[in-house]
CSV table of C-alpha atoms in Angstrom, one decimal:
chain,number,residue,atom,x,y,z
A,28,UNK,CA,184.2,151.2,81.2
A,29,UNK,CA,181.1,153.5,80.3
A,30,UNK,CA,179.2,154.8,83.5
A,31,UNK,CA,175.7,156.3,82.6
A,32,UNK,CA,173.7,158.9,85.2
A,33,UNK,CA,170.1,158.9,84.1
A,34,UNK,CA,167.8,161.1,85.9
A,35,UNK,CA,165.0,161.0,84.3
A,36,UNK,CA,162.6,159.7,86.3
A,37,UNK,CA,158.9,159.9,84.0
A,38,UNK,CA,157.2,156.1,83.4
A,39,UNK,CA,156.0,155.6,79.6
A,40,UNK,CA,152.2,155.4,80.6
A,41,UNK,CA,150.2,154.8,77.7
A,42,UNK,CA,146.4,155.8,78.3
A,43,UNK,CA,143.3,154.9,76.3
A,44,UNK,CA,139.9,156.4,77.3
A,45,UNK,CA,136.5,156.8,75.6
A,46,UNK,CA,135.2,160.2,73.5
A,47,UNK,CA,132.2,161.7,75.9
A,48,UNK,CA,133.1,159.6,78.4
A,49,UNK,CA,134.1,161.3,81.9
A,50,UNK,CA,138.0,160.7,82.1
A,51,UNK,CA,139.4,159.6,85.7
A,52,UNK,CA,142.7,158.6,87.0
A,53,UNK,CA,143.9,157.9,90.2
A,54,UNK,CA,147.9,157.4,90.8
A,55,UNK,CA,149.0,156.1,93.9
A,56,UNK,CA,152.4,157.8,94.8
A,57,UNK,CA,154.9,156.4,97.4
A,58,UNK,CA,158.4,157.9,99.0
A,59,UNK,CA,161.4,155.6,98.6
A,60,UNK,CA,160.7,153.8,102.1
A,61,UNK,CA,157.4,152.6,100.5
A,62,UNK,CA,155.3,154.7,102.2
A,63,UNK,CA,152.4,156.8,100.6
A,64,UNK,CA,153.9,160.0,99.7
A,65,UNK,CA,152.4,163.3,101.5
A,66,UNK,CA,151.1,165.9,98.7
A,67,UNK,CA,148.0,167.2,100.8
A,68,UNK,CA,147.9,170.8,99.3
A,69,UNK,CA,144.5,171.7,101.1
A,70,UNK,CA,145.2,175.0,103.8
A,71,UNK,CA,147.8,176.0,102.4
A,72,UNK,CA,148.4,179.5,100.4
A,73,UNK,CA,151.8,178.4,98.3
A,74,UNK,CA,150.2,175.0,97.3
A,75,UNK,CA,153.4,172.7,97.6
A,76,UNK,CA,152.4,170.4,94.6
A,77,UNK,CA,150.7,171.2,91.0
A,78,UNK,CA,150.6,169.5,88.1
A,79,UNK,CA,150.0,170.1,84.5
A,80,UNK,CA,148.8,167.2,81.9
A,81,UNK,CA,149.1,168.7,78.1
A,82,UNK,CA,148.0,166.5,75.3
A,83,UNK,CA,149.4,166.9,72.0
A,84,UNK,CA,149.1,166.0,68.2
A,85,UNK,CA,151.2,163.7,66.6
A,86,UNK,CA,151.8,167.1,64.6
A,87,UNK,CA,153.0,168.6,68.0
A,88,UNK,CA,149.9,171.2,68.2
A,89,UNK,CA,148.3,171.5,71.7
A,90,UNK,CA,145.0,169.3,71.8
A,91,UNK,CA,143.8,169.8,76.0
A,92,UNK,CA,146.1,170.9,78.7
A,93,UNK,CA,144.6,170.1,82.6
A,94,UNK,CA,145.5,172.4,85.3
A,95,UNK,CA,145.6,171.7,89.2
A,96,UNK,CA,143.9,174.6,90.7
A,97,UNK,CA,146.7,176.6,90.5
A,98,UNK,CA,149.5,176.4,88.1
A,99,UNK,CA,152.6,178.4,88.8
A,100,UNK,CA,150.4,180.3,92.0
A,101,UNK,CA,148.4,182.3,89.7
A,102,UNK,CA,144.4,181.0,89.4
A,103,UNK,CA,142.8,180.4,85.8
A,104,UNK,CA,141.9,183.9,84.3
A,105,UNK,CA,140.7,185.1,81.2
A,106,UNK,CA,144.2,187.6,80.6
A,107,UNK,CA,146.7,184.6,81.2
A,108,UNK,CA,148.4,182.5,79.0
A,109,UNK,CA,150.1,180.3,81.5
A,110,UNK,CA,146.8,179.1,83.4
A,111,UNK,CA,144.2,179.6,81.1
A,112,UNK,CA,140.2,179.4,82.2
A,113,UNK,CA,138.4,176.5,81.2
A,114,UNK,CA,137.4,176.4,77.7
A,115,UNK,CA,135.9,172.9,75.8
A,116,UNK,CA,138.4,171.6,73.1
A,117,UNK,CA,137.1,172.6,69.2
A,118,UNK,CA,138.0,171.9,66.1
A,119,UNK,CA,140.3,174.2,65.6
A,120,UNK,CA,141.2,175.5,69.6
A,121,UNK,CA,142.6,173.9,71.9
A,122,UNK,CA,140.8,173.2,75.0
A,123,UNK,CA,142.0,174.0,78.9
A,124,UNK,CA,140.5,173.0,82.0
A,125,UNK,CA,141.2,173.1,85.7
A,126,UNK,CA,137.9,172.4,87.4
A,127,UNK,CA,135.5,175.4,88.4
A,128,UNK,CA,135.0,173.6,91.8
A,129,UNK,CA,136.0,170.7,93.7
A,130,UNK,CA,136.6,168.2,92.7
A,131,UNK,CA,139.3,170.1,90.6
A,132,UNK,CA,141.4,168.6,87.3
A,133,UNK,CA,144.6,167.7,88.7
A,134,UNK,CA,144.4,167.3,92.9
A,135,UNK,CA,146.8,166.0,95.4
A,136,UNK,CA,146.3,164.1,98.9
A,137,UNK,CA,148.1,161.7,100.8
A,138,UNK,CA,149.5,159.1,98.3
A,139,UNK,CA,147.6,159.8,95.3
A,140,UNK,CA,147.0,162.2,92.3
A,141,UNK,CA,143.5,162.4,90.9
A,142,UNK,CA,143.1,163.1,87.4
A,143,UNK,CA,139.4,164.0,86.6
A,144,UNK,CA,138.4,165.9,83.4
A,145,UNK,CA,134.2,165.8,83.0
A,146,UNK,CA,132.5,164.3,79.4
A,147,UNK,CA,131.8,167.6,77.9
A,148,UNK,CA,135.8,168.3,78.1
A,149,UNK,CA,136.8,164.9,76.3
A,150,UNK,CA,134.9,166.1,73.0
A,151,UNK,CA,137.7,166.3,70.8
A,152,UNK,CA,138.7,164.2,67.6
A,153,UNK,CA,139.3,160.6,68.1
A,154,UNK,CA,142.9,159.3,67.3
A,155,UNK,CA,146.3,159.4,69.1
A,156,UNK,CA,147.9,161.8,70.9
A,157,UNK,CA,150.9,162.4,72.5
A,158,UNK,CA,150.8,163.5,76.5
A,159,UNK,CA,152.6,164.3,79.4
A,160,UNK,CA,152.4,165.1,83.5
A,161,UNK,CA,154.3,167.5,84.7
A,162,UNK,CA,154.6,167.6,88.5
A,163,UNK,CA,155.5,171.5,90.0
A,164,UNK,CA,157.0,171.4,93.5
A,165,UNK,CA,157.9,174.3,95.8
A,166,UNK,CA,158.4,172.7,99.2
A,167,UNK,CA,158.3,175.3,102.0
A,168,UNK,CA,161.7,176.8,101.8
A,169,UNK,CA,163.2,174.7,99.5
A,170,UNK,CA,163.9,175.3,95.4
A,171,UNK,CA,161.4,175.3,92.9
A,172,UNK,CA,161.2,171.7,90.8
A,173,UNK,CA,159.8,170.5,88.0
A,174,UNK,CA,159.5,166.9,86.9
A,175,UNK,CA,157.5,165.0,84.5
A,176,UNK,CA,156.4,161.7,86.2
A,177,UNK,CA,154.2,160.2,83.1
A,178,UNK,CA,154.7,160.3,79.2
A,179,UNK,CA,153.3,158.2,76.2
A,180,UNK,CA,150.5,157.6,74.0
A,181,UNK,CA,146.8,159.2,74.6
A,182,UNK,CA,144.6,157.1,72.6
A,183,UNK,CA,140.7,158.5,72.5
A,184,UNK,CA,137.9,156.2,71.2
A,185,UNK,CA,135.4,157.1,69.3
A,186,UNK,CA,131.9,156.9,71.0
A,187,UNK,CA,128.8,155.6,69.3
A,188,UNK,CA,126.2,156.8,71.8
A,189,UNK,CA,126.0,160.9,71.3
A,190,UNK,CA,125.4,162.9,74.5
């Protein structure tokens, strides 16, 4: 008799949105009793909950990767290469962005996760992508986790109106 232990825990999401168009998603996140799940990061200096959404080519090179506010407690600078500052998506770069102000990329309240990336960000070449989210959490006095909750396809449209 086989027994199997699977924890992995990430839901095959596959997302389509629009070239130019402002991308926004909203997850609503419950505990295992049903009840919205409490992620509210705002007051507090070690920000329990981040999250990090990288979009890839088929290819596997890095298309747009979008930051909470923080990613790994460190804010986007200039110097760092694990929380970059925002920079539009080119041709040939890849693209970063965690929000200059609120509302930032990736945030976190009670129950949901908002995903909001503005039109000038979501300029790149239509086609499909790979993607993923990746959730950090560092509960207060607890050990460090990480856990991708999403994967799949990220199919962007082309757009016929130009900004």
């Amino acid at each position: 008799m086989a027994t199997t232990l699977n924890t992995d825990v990430a839901v095959n999401l596959n997302i389509t949105a629009r070239r130019n168009d402002t991308f926004k998603m909203i997850l609503q996140v419950k505990d295992s009793d049903g009840d919205p799940l409490d992620m509210d990061n705002s007051g507090q200096v070690q920000k329990e909950y981040q999250g990090k959404m990288s979009i890839i080519s088929t290819g596997g090179e890095e298309i747009m990767t979008i930051f909470s506010r923080y990613w790994e407690d460190i804010t986007a600078t200039a110097e760092s290469d694990i929380h970059p500052e925002d920079k539009n998506p080119e041709a040939n770069t890849t693209g970063y962005y965690t929000g200059s102000a609120t509302p930032y990329a990736i945030t976190f309240s009670n129950g949901e996760v908002s995903i909001n990336v503005p039109y000038d960000n979501m300029d790149f070449q239509s086609g499909t992508y790979n993607y993923d989210l990746q959730i950090r959490k560092y509960p207060s006095g607890g050990a460090l986790e990480y856990t991708t909750w999403l994967y799949g396809t990220f199919t962007l449209s082309p757009d016929i109106t130009q900004l």
